[in-house]
Amino acid sequence: MELESKSHCDEQHPHQAEDTSRKHMQNSKLSAGIKKDIEKLYEAVPQLVNVFKIKEKIGEGTFSSVYLATAQLQTGCEEKMALKHLIPTSHPLRIAAELQCLTVAGGQDNVMGVKYCFRKNDHVVIVMPYLEHESFLDILNSLSFEEVKEYMFNLFKALRRIHHFGIVHRDVKPSNFLYNRRLKQYALVDFGLAQGIPDTKIELLKTVHSEGQQDSVHHSAQRSVFGERNFNIYCSTYQENSNTKLIRQSKMIDLSSRKLVTKKKITSTKAVSNGVGRKAASGCPSNLTCDCYATDRVCSVCLSRCQQVAPRAGTPGFRAPEVLTKCPTQTTAIDMWSAGIVFLSLLSGRYPFYKASDDLTALAQIMTVRGSRETIQAAKTFGKSVLCTQVVPAQNLRTLCEKLRGTNSSCNRSQGDMPSKSGDDSALPVEVDKQCAPETLRKEIQHLKSCQEGDGASEIKATDMKGWDQVPDEAYDLLDKLLDLNPATRITAKDALLHPFFKDMSV
Ligand code: ADP
Ligand code: MG
Ligand code: ZN
């Protein structure tokens, strides 16, 4: 398989890798660890030495490290580039698919393009134009309403483009949508989890979208906003409690999805024996069935399950209900849900909005905003039954966002008084993971209620409002259409751009 792309020669001779790399880093205040990583990268892919000065590490996720580098142009100018070094254990098909998304769909309409690709053995480095960008959390509460509108408009432009190619991104969230506020530039990045709809125009996505390969070719670890180390944005470490997770799953998941889980596990076990999914589930009983469904008991089969029962792409707080309930047919609509969650953060000033470590907590959190009956009803339309012992009503989106944003002061003040762990600014409490579903809901309702019992007296001056005192109904109408629990009726990117909310913008 050919991975190198476009104009650049992949086979340049390595010149004195060590010397040059040392020269490149003479100025730096880089930490020893990062210096070492850069040196290792030069060694692993020596062709880089002649072309790039690697300056610093700008991102580190589970599956890649991203560096800022400069390239010396013939004109004498220096150009900034982003170098994405994929972990060597990535499946070649997965890498090729990511690259093909960038080369075919990228470079236009706010979708990141690719300049070159370098490979040596199992090390692949994707070279992209560098876009300096903001940390979402840093700017969230200083954005004007107009800027938020432009941000969303540009996100939909990117999504319209990739959806046109039949690409489902599957990990739409702020750290994958780069935003340069000053230049008003935007770029959707990271096709590392992308999949294709059945008639995708990206040939290589046809090979990675099937169920079986999702587990092996795909990542066995889930991504999360919390575990990701992006040096541009806020981060905190996060640990999942596997016991809690298992108990919670057994309480609410329906039988049909359990069968799916078992099937998937068999496939992934097979992949392990092929030497493909090195980190995939091992030592887990793969073909046992269970009978504790819909009881409040957890059987030994469920307790002995490994944590990565059914790896699904994305980040829990951004996952659509059909992803959370493991609906087997997932479409581009899942990206629109995630865009809706981003919009919800922007309108409410809370990020991450849903801070859930697992899918059922995420689903319970969705219920507190969109209503439990509504969620259950929608799940039925895509063939999933969800159990929930408590009825929670749907919230009015405007009321919710205004209260959380602090236009209505009391909630804001009480939040500010709470000791906040590593910048935790999620709209919903974190401790809910420890509880089972009804508890979870109760706590979340209490929290939201306490945010809503404000006296309504706003002391913020009109001059500081940046348009937030005049949010039109169209904004909440669009939000409502994005957070449509039913993927079949959820608004598409194309239609979102034509929504009255954007009537004064040119598509
Ligand atoms: P991962 O698969 O590890 O999440 P991403 O492609 O999302 O990798 O990149 C991780 C981070 O690196 C991004 O969140 C962003 O901060 C930075 N980054 C990625 N590509 C670029 C780019 N072209 N320009 C500037 N920064 C980038
Ligand atoms: Mg990413
Ligand atoms: Zn069981």
PDB file of C-alpha atoms in Angstrom, residues 116-395:
ATOM      1  CA  TYR A 116       3.036  15.477   2.416  1.00  0.00           C
ATOM      2  CA  CYS A 117       3.286  12.144   4.022  1.00  0.00           C
ATOM      3  CA  PHE A 118       6.456  10.417   5.138  1.00  0.00           C
ATOM      4  CA  ARG A 119       6.854   6.828   6.035  1.00  0.00           C
ATOM      5  CA  LYS A 120       9.622   4.605   7.225  1.00  0.00           C
ATOM      6  CA  ASN A 121       8.700   1.087   8.234  1.00  0.00           C
ATOM      7  CA  ASP A 122       5.686   1.378  10.490  1.00  0.00           C
ATOM      8  CA  HIS A 123       6.206   5.056  11.278  1.00  0.00           C
ATOM      9  CA  VAL A 124       3.945   7.433   9.404  1.00  0.00           C
ATOM     10  CA  VAL A 125       4.038  11.205   9.606  1.00  0.00           C
ATOM     11  CA  ILE A 126       1.270  13.271   8.041  1.00  0.00           C
ATOM     12  CA  VAL A 127       2.315  16.822   7.239  1.00  0.00           C
ATOM     13  CA  MET A 128      -0.418  19.453   7.264  1.00  0.00           C
ATOM     14  CA  PRO A 129      -0.498  23.223   7.048  1.00  0.00           C
ATOM     15  CA  TYR A 130      -0.264  24.588  10.567  1.00  0.00           C
ATOM     16  CA  LEU A 131      -3.245  26.488  11.897  1.00  0.00           C
ATOM     17  CA  GLU A 132      -2.588  28.306  15.120  1.00  0.00           C
ATOM     18  CA  HIS A 133      -5.686  27.948  17.237  1.00  0.00           C
ATOM     19  CA  GLU A 134      -7.377  28.859  20.450  1.00  0.00           C
ATOM     20  CA  SER A 135      -8.065  26.714  23.443  1.00  0.00           C
ATOM     21  CA  PHE A 136     -11.833  26.321  23.458  1.00  0.00           C
ATOM     22  CA  LEU A 137     -12.097  26.519  27.208  1.00  0.00           C
ATOM     23  CA  ASP A 138     -10.017  29.704  27.361  1.00  0.00           C
ATOM     24  CA  ILE A 139     -12.187  31.631  24.950  1.00  0.00           C
ATOM     25  CA  LEU A 140     -15.575  30.040  25.575  1.00  0.00           C
ATOM     26  CA  ASN A 141     -16.834  32.752  27.856  1.00  0.00           C
ATOM     27  CA  SER A 142     -15.380  35.685  25.983  1.00  0.00           C
ATOM     28  CA  LEU A 143     -16.895  34.915  22.595  1.00  0.00           C
ATOM     29  CA  SER A 144     -19.547  37.256  21.283  1.00  0.00           C
ATOM     30  CA  PHE A 145     -22.795  35.787  20.106  1.00  0.00           C
ATOM     31  CA  GLU A 146     -21.819  36.745  16.552  1.00  0.00           C
ATOM     32  CA  GLU A 147     -18.565  34.798  16.866  1.00  0.00           C
ATOM     33  CA  VAL A 148     -20.479  31.759  18.062  1.00  0.00           C
ATOM     34  CA  LYS A 149     -22.755  32.011  15.078  1.00  0.00           C
ATOM     35  CA  GLU A 150     -19.774  32.226  12.723  1.00  0.00           C
ATOM     36  CA  TYR A 151     -18.100  29.309  14.490  1.00  0.00           C
ATOM     37  CA  MET A 152     -21.135  27.079  14.036  1.00  0.00           C
ATOM     38  CA  PHE A 153     -21.634  28.189  10.447  1.00  0.00           C
ATOM     39  CA  ASN A 154     -18.068  27.231   9.631  1.00  0.00           C
ATOM     40  CA  LEU A 155     -18.342  23.918  11.422  1.00  0.00           C
ATOM     41  CA  PHE A 156     -21.404  23.058   9.321  1.00  0.00           C
ATOM     42  CA  LYS A 157     -19.511  24.003   6.175  1.00  0.00           C
ATOM     43  CA  ALA A 158     -16.831  21.473   7.081  1.00  0.00           C
ATOM     44  CA  LEU A 159     -19.402  18.838   7.940  1.00  0.00           C
ATOM     45  CA  ARG A 160     -21.347  19.430   4.746  1.00  0.00           C
ATOM     46  CA  ARG A 161     -18.164  18.796   2.811  1.00  0.00           C
ATOM     47  CA  ILE A 162     -17.136  15.566   4.508  1.00  0.00           C
ATOM     48  CA  HIS A 163     -20.706  14.253   4.583  1.00  0.00           C
ATOM     49  CA  HIS A 164     -20.907  14.909   0.864  1.00  0.00           C
ATOM     50  CA  PHE A 165     -18.068  12.427   0.523  1.00  0.00           C
ATOM     51  CA  GLY A 166     -19.850   9.940   2.713  1.00  0.00           C
ATOM     52  CA  ILE A 167     -17.426  10.395   5.587  1.00  0.00           C
ATOM     53  CA  VAL A 168     -18.687  10.096   9.133  1.00  0.00           C
ATOM     54  CA  HIS A 169     -16.084  11.853  11.254  1.00  0.00           C
ATOM     55  CA  ARG A 170     -17.232  10.290  14.537  1.00  0.00           C
ATOM     56  CA  ASP A 171     -15.164  12.534  16.784  1.00  0.00           C
ATOM     57  CA  VAL A 172     -16.529  16.028  16.260  1.00  0.00           C
ATOM     58  CA  LYS A 173     -15.549  18.148  19.245  1.00  0.00           C
ATOM     59  CA  PRO A 174     -13.706  21.418  19.819  1.00  0.00           C
ATOM     60  CA  SER A 175     -10.208  19.927  19.914  1.00  0.00           C
ATOM     61  CA  ASN A 176     -10.807  18.503  16.446  1.00  0.00           C
ATOM     62  CA  PHE A 177     -12.148  21.766  15.027  1.00  0.00           C
ATOM     63  CA  LEU A 178      -9.319  24.248  15.069  1.00  0.00           C
ATOM     64  CA  TYR A 179     -10.319  27.868  15.406  1.00  0.00           C
ATOM     65  CA  ASN A 180      -8.144  30.904  14.869  1.00  0.00           C
ATOM     66  CA  ARG A 181     -10.213  33.703  16.281  1.00  0.00           C
ATOM     67  CA  ARG A 182      -8.141  36.581  14.953  1.00  0.00           C
ATOM     68  CA  LEU A 183      -7.937  35.312  11.396  1.00  0.00           C
ATOM     69  CA  LYS A 184     -11.402  33.769  11.486  1.00  0.00           C
ATOM     70  CA  GLN A 185      -9.978  30.529  10.194  1.00  0.00           C
ATOM     71  CA  TYR A 186     -11.320  27.106  10.941  1.00  0.00           C
ATOM     72  CA  ALA A 187     -10.226  23.549  10.232  1.00  0.00           C
ATOM     73  CA  LEU A 188     -11.783  20.204  10.934  1.00  0.00           C
ATOM     74  CA  VAL A 189      -8.968  17.773  11.721  1.00  0.00           C
ATOM     75  CA  ASP A 190      -8.459  14.195  12.849  1.00  0.00           C
ATOM     76  CA  PHE A 191      -9.968  11.535  10.647  1.00  0.00           C
ATOM     77  CA  GLY A 192      -8.449   8.873  12.847  1.00  0.00           C
ATOM     78  CA  LEU A 193     -11.859   7.476  13.731  1.00  0.00           C
ATOM     79  CA  ALA A 194     -13.698   8.255  10.507  1.00  0.00           C
ATOM     80  CA  GLN A 195     -15.912   5.688   8.889  1.00  0.00           C
ATOM     81  CA  GLY A 196     -17.792   5.603   5.644  1.00  0.00           C
ATOM     82  CA  ILE A 197     -21.458   5.358   4.917  1.00  0.00           C
ATOM     83  CA  PRO A 198     -22.159   2.425   2.578  1.00  0.00           C
ATOM     84  CA  ASP A 199     -21.756   4.495  -0.607  1.00  0.00           C
ATOM     85  CA  THR A 200     -18.852   6.628   0.575  1.00  0.00           C
ATOM     86  CA  LYS A 201     -16.641   8.224  -2.041  1.00  0.00           C
ATOM     87  CA  ILE A 202     -13.592   7.423   0.061  1.00  0.00           C
ATOM     88  CA  GLU A 203     -12.597   3.991  -1.211  1.00  0.00           C
ATOM     89  CA  LEU A 204     -10.538   3.044   1.816  1.00  0.00           C
ATOM     90  CA  LEU A 205     -13.369   3.799   4.205  1.00  0.00           C
ATOM     91  CA  LYS A 206     -15.297   0.988   2.566  1.00  0.00           C
ATOM     92  CA  THR A 207     -12.797  -1.392   4.040  1.00  0.00           C
ATOM     93  CA  VAL A 208     -12.820   0.051   7.535  1.00  0.00           C
ATOM     94  CA  HIS A 209     -16.508   0.571   8.101  1.00  0.00           C
ATOM     95  CA  SER A 210     -17.553  -3.004   8.671  1.00  0.00           C
ATOM     96  CA  GLU A 211     -18.384  -4.125  12.180  1.00  0.00           C
ATOM     97  CA  GLY A 212     -15.630  -6.654  12.529  1.00  0.00           C
ATOM     98  CA  GLN A 213     -12.854  -4.372  11.506  1.00  0.00           C
ATOM     99  CA  GLN A 214     -14.139  -1.637  13.671  1.00  0.00           C
ATOM    100  CA  ASP A 215     -12.712  -3.498  16.605  1.00  0.00           C
ATOM    101  CA  SER A 216      -9.414  -4.576  15.211  1.00  0.00           C
ATOM    102  CA  VAL A 217      -8.470  -1.905  12.744  1.00  0.00           C
ATOM    103  CA  HIS A 218     -10.098   0.535  15.023  1.00  0.00           C
ATOM    104  CA  HIS A 219      -8.808   1.667  18.293  1.00  0.00           C
ATOM    105  CA  SER A 220      -9.349  -0.490  21.265  1.00  0.00           C
ATOM    106  CA  ALA A 221      -9.073   2.448  23.587  1.00  0.00           C
ATOM    107  CA  GLN A 222     -11.760   5.056  23.720  1.00  0.00           C
ATOM    108  CA  ARG A 223     -10.921   8.659  23.304  1.00  0.00           C
ATOM    109  CA  SER A 224     -11.962  11.201  25.769  1.00  0.00           C
ATOM    110  CA  VAL A 225     -11.747  14.925  26.269  1.00  0.00           C
ATOM    111  CA  PHE A 226     -10.295  14.188  29.645  1.00  0.00           C
ATOM    112  CA  GLY A 227      -7.620  11.674  28.854  1.00  0.00           C
ATOM    113  CA  GLU A 228      -6.352  13.469  25.793  1.00  0.00           C
ATOM    114  CA  ARG A 229      -3.221  15.526  26.240  1.00  0.00           C
ATOM    115  CA  ASN A 230      -3.475  18.474  23.980  1.00  0.00           C
ATOM    116  CA  PHE A 231      -0.892  21.022  24.893  1.00  0.00           C
ATOM    117  CA  ASN A 232      -3.055  23.798  23.592  1.00  0.00           C
ATOM    118  CA  ILE A 233      -6.024  23.045  25.711  1.00  0.00           C
ATOM    119  CA  TYR A 234      -6.943  22.341  29.245  1.00  0.00           C
ATOM    120  CA  CYS A 235      -6.517  18.804  30.343  1.00  0.00           C
ATOM    121  CA  SER A 236      -7.024  16.695  33.365  1.00  0.00           C
ATOM    122  CA  THR A 237      -6.476  13.079  34.023  1.00  0.00           C
ATOM    123  CA  TYR A 238      -9.403  10.856  34.304  1.00  0.00           C
ATOM    124  CA  GLN A 239      -9.785   7.314  35.491  1.00  0.00           C
ATOM    125  CA  GLU A 240     -12.696   5.088  34.828  1.00  0.00           C
ATOM    126  CA  ASN A 241     -14.074   2.834  37.469  1.00  0.00           C
ATOM    127  CA  SER A 242     -14.569  -0.426  35.675  1.00  0.00           C
ATOM    128  CA  ASN A 243     -16.769  -1.998  38.327  1.00  0.00           C
ATOM    129  CA  THR A 244     -19.203   0.850  38.313  1.00  0.00           C
ATOM    130  CA  LYS A 245     -19.303   0.674  34.604  1.00  0.00           C
ATOM    131  CA  LEU A 246     -20.141  -2.996  34.475  1.00  0.00           C
ATOM    132  CA  ILE A 247     -22.909  -2.681  36.984  1.00  0.00           C
ATOM    133  CA  ARG A 248     -24.380   0.252  35.211  1.00  0.00           C
ATOM    134  CA  GLN A 249     -24.294  -1.499  31.899  1.00  0.00           C
ATOM    135  CA  SER A 250     -26.058  -4.536  33.143  1.00  0.00           C
ATOM    136  CA  LYS A 251     -28.832  -2.399  34.510  1.00  0.00           C
ATOM    137  CA  MET A 252     -29.847  -0.621  31.426  1.00  0.00           C
ATOM    138  CA  ILE A 253     -28.601  -2.154  28.267  1.00  0.00           C
ATOM    139  CA  ASP A 254     -31.048  -4.110  26.229  1.00  0.00           C
ATOM    140  CA  LEU A 255     -30.733  -7.658  25.130  1.00  0.00           C
ATOM    141  CA  SER A 256     -30.212  -7.121  21.445  1.00  0.00           C
ATOM    142  CA  SER A 257     -27.234  -4.898  22.000  1.00  0.00           C
ATOM    143  CA  ARG A 258     -25.742  -7.491  24.309  1.00  0.00           C
ATOM    144  CA  LYS A 259     -25.781  -9.985  21.519  1.00  0.00           C
ATOM    145  CA  LEU A 260     -24.019  -7.472  19.371  1.00  0.00           C
ATOM    146  CA  VAL A 261     -21.396  -7.005  22.033  1.00  0.00           C
ATOM    147  CA  THR A 262     -20.728 -10.691  22.213  1.00  0.00           C
ATOM    148  CA  LYS A 263     -20.448 -10.953  18.476  1.00  0.00           C
ATOM    149  CA  LYS A 264     -18.028  -8.069  18.325  1.00  0.00           C
ATOM    150  CA  LYS A 265     -15.866  -9.550  20.973  1.00  0.00           C
ATOM    151  CA  ILE A 266     -15.446 -12.741  19.023  1.00  0.00           C
ATOM    152  CA  THR A 267     -14.319 -10.750  16.023  1.00  0.00           C
ATOM    153  CA  SER A 268     -11.849  -8.794  18.020  1.00  0.00           C
ATOM    154  CA  THR A 269     -10.437 -11.910  19.589  1.00  0.00           C
ATOM    155  CA  LYS A 270      -9.913 -13.284  16.132  1.00  0.00           C
ATOM    156  CA  ALA A 271      -8.112 -10.115  15.196  1.00  0.00           C
ATOM    157  CA  VAL A 272      -5.751 -10.589  18.077  1.00  0.00           C
ATOM    158  CA  SER A 273      -4.706 -13.964  16.793  1.00  0.00           C
ATOM    159  CA  ASN A 274      -4.026 -12.345  13.433  1.00  0.00           C
ATOM    160  CA  GLY A 275      -1.626 -10.041  15.191  1.00  0.00           C
ATOM    161  CA  VAL A 276      -3.678  -7.048  14.214  1.00  0.00           C
ATOM    162  CA  GLY A 277      -5.318  -5.663  17.292  1.00  0.00           C
ATOM    163  CA  ARG A 278      -2.447  -5.902  19.695  1.00  0.00           C
ATOM    164  CA  LYS A 279      -4.196  -4.014  22.399  1.00  0.00           C
ATOM    165  CA  ALA A 280      -7.618  -5.494  21.837  1.00  0.00           C
ATOM    166  CA  ALA A 281      -9.469  -7.364  24.503  1.00  0.00           C
ATOM    167  CA  SER A 282      -7.605 -10.362  25.745  1.00  0.00           C
ATOM    168  CA  GLY A 283      -8.455 -12.861  28.397  1.00  0.00           C
ATOM    169  CA  CYS A 284     -12.155 -12.035  28.279  1.00  0.00           C
ATOM    170  CA  PRO A 285     -14.810 -14.677  27.982  1.00  0.00           C
ATOM    171  CA  SER A 286     -15.954 -14.126  24.452  1.00  0.00           C
ATOM    172  CA  ASN A 287     -18.920 -16.297  23.741  1.00  0.00           C
ATOM    173  CA  LEU A 288     -20.862 -16.459  26.985  1.00  0.00           C
ATOM    174  CA  THR A 289     -24.407 -15.250  27.194  1.00  0.00           C
ATOM    175  CA  CYS A 290     -26.002 -13.638  30.169  1.00  0.00           C
ATOM    176  CA  ASP A 291     -29.392 -13.597  31.803  1.00  0.00           C
ATOM    177  CA  CYS A 292     -29.350 -10.709  34.241  1.00  0.00           C
ATOM    178  CA  TYR A 293     -30.947  -8.387  31.742  1.00  0.00           C
ATOM    179  CA  ALA A 294     -33.620  -6.134  33.276  1.00  0.00           C
ATOM    180  CA  THR A 295     -32.993  -7.455  36.750  1.00  0.00           C
ATOM    181  CA  ASP A 296     -31.221  -5.513  39.451  1.00  0.00           C
ATOM    182  CA  ARG A 297     -28.678  -8.261  39.832  1.00  0.00           C
ATOM    183  CA  VAL A 298     -25.360  -8.554  38.056  1.00  0.00           C
ATOM    184  CA  CYS A 299     -24.429 -12.008  36.942  1.00  0.00           C
ATOM    185  CA  SER A 300     -20.915 -13.391  36.987  1.00  0.00           C
ATOM    186  CA  VAL A 301     -20.693 -13.258  33.227  1.00  0.00           C
ATOM    187  CA  CYS A 302     -21.223  -9.518  33.273  1.00  0.00           C
ATOM    188  CA  LEU A 303     -18.819  -9.030  36.131  1.00  0.00           C
ATOM    189  CA  SER A 304     -16.073 -10.862  34.316  1.00  0.00           C
ATOM    190  CA  ARG A 305     -16.389  -8.761  31.196  1.00  0.00           C
ATOM    191  CA  CYS A 306     -13.430  -6.708  30.262  1.00  0.00           C
ATOM    192  CA  GLN A 307     -13.756  -2.979  30.223  1.00  0.00           C
ATOM    193  CA  GLN A 308     -13.602  -2.424  26.494  1.00  0.00           C
ATOM    194  CA  VAL A 309     -16.687  -4.439  25.777  1.00  0.00           C
ATOM    195  CA  ALA A 310     -17.650  -2.731  22.585  1.00  0.00           C
ATOM    196  CA  PRO A 311     -15.282  -0.020  21.509  1.00  0.00           C
ATOM    197  CA  ARG A 312     -17.147   2.794  19.913  1.00  0.00           C
ATOM    198  CA  ALA A 313     -15.597   5.800  18.328  1.00  0.00           C
ATOM    199  CA  GLY A 314     -15.781   9.203  19.809  1.00  0.00           C
ATOM    200  CA  THR A 315     -15.985  10.839  23.176  1.00  0.00           C
ATOM    201  CA  PRO A 316     -18.832   9.918  25.559  1.00  0.00           C
ATOM    202  CA  GLY A 317     -20.128  13.446  26.107  1.00  0.00           C
ATOM    203  CA  PHE A 318     -20.425  14.057  22.360  1.00  0.00           C
ATOM    204  CA  ARG A 319     -21.972  10.739  21.385  1.00  0.00           C
ATOM    205  CA  ALA A 320     -25.404  10.636  19.829  1.00  0.00           C
ATOM    206  CA  PRO A 321     -28.110   8.519  21.467  1.00  0.00           C
ATOM    207  CA  GLU A 322     -27.936   5.968  18.657  1.00  0.00           C
ATOM    208  CA  VAL A 323     -24.206   5.572  19.305  1.00  0.00           C
ATOM    209  CA  LEU A 324     -24.713   5.313  23.053  1.00  0.00           C
ATOM    210  CA  THR A 325     -27.264   2.554  22.552  1.00  0.00           C
ATOM    211  CA  LYS A 326     -25.046   0.811  19.992  1.00  0.00           C
ATOM    212  CA  CYS A 327     -27.418   1.095  17.106  1.00  0.00           C
ATOM    213  CA  PRO A 328     -25.696  -0.847  14.322  1.00  0.00           C
ATOM    214  CA  THR A 329     -26.626   1.570  11.554  1.00  0.00           C
ATOM    215  CA  GLN A 330     -24.998   4.896  12.217  1.00  0.00           C
ATOM    216  CA  THR A 331     -24.928   7.695   9.703  1.00  0.00           C
ATOM    217  CA  THR A 332     -23.534  11.172   9.227  1.00  0.00           C
ATOM    218  CA  ALA A 333     -26.291  12.276  11.624  1.00  0.00           C
ATOM    219  CA  ILE A 334     -24.032  11.319  14.537  1.00  0.00           C
ATOM    220  CA  ASP A 335     -21.685  14.186  13.641  1.00  0.00           C
ATOM    221  CA  MET A 336     -24.640  16.577  13.667  1.00  0.00           C
ATOM    222  CA  TRP A 337     -25.495  15.523  17.196  1.00  0.00           C
ATOM    223  CA  SER A 338     -21.904  16.185  18.265  1.00  0.00           C
ATOM    224  CA  ALA A 339     -22.066  19.597  16.580  1.00  0.00           C
ATOM    225  CA  GLY A 340     -25.227  20.189  18.597  1.00  0.00           C
ATOM    226  CA  ILE A 341     -23.336  19.427  21.801  1.00  0.00           C
ATOM    227  CA  VAL A 342     -20.630  21.908  20.760  1.00  0.00           C
ATOM    228  CA  PHE A 343     -23.372  24.484  20.110  1.00  0.00           C
ATOM    229  CA  LEU A 344     -24.906  23.707  23.500  1.00  0.00           C
ATOM    230  CA  SER A 345     -21.518  24.419  25.120  1.00  0.00           C
ATOM    231  CA  LEU A 346     -21.207  27.677  23.245  1.00  0.00           C
ATOM    232  CA  LEU A 347     -24.715  28.831  24.160  1.00  0.00           C
ATOM    233  CA  SER A 348     -24.476  27.769  27.796  1.00  0.00           C
ATOM    234  CA  GLY A 349     -20.822  28.643  28.365  1.00  0.00           C
ATOM    235  CA  ARG A 350     -20.154  25.183  29.791  1.00  0.00           C
ATOM    236  CA  TYR A 351     -17.469  22.852  28.528  1.00  0.00           C
ATOM    237  CA  PRO A 352     -17.549  19.960  28.494  1.00  0.00           C
ATOM    238  CA  PHE A 353     -21.291  20.097  28.733  1.00  0.00           C
ATOM    239  CA  TYR A 354     -21.749  16.433  29.444  1.00  0.00           C
ATOM    240  CA  LYS A 355     -18.888  14.978  31.373  1.00  0.00           C
ATOM    241  CA  ALA A 356     -19.600  11.294  31.278  1.00  0.00           C
ATOM    242  CA  SER A 357     -17.098   8.511  31.536  1.00  0.00           C
ATOM    243  CA  ASP A 358     -19.364   5.896  30.047  1.00  0.00           C
ATOM    244  CA  ASP A 359     -22.250   5.600  27.686  1.00  0.00           C
ATOM    245  CA  LEU A 360     -25.044   5.065  30.171  1.00  0.00           C
ATOM    246  CA  THR A 361     -24.112   8.066  32.232  1.00  0.00           C
ATOM    247  CA  ALA A 362     -24.016  10.016  29.002  1.00  0.00           C
ATOM    248  CA  LEU A 363     -27.469   8.720  28.092  1.00  0.00           C
ATOM    249  CA  ALA A 364     -28.832   9.624  31.522  1.00  0.00           C
ATOM    250  CA  GLN A 365     -27.401  13.098  31.118  1.00  0.00           C
ATOM    251  CA  ILE A 366     -29.043  13.474  27.735  1.00  0.00           C
ATOM    252  CA  MET A 367     -32.352  12.480  29.324  1.00  0.00           C
ATOM    253  CA  THR A 368     -32.093  15.271  31.873  1.00  0.00           C
ATOM    254  CA  VAL A 369     -32.003  17.792  29.056  1.00  0.00           C
ATOM    255  CA  ARG A 370     -34.093  16.171  26.343  1.00  0.00           C
ATOM    256  CA  GLY A 371     -36.503  14.204  28.539  1.00  0.00           C
ATOM    257  CA  SER A 372     -36.565  10.529  29.500  1.00  0.00           C
ATOM    258  CA  ARG A 373     -39.782   9.639  27.668  1.00  0.00           C
ATOM    259  CA  GLU A 374     -38.585  11.400  24.562  1.00  0.00           C
ATOM    260  CA  THR A 375     -35.287   9.529  24.685  1.00  0.00           C
ATOM    261  CA  ILE A 376     -36.957   6.166  25.191  1.00  0.00           C
ATOM    262  CA  GLN A 377     -39.399   6.918  22.390  1.00  0.00           C
ATOM    263  CA  ALA A 378     -36.627   7.892  19.990  1.00  0.00           C
ATOM    264  CA  ALA A 379     -34.593   4.810  20.847  1.00  0.00           C
ATOM    265  CA  LYS A 380     -37.584   2.717  19.853  1.00  0.00           C
ATOM    266  CA  THR A 381     -37.516   4.201  16.366  1.00  0.00           C
ATOM    267  CA  PHE A 382     -34.050   2.821  15.838  1.00  0.00           C
ATOM    268  CA  GLY A 383     -34.878  -0.479  17.438  1.00  0.00           C
ATOM    269  CA  LYS A 384     -33.466  -0.031  20.919  1.00  0.00           C
ATOM    270  CA  SER A 385     -35.290  -0.410  24.176  1.00  0.00           C
ATOM    271  CA  VAL A 386     -34.041   1.669  27.027  1.00  0.00           C
ATOM    272  CA  LEU A 387     -35.143   1.116  30.597  1.00  0.00           C
ATOM    273  CA  CYS A 388     -35.512   4.024  32.921  1.00  0.00           C
ATOM    274  CA  THR A 389     -37.359   3.939  36.210  1.00  0.00           C
ATOM    275  CA  GLN A 390     -37.722   7.658  36.569  1.00  0.00           C
ATOM    276  CA  VAL A 391     -39.509  10.167  34.398  1.00  0.00           C
ATOM    277  CA  VAL A 392     -37.670  13.406  33.769  1.00  0.00           C
ATOM    278  CA  PRO A 393     -39.142  16.155  31.633  1.00  0.00           C
ATOM    279  CA  ALA A 394     -37.426  17.800  28.695  1.00  0.00           C
ATOM    280  CA  GLN A 395     -35.910  21.206  29.416  1.00  0.00           C
TER     281      GLN A 395
END
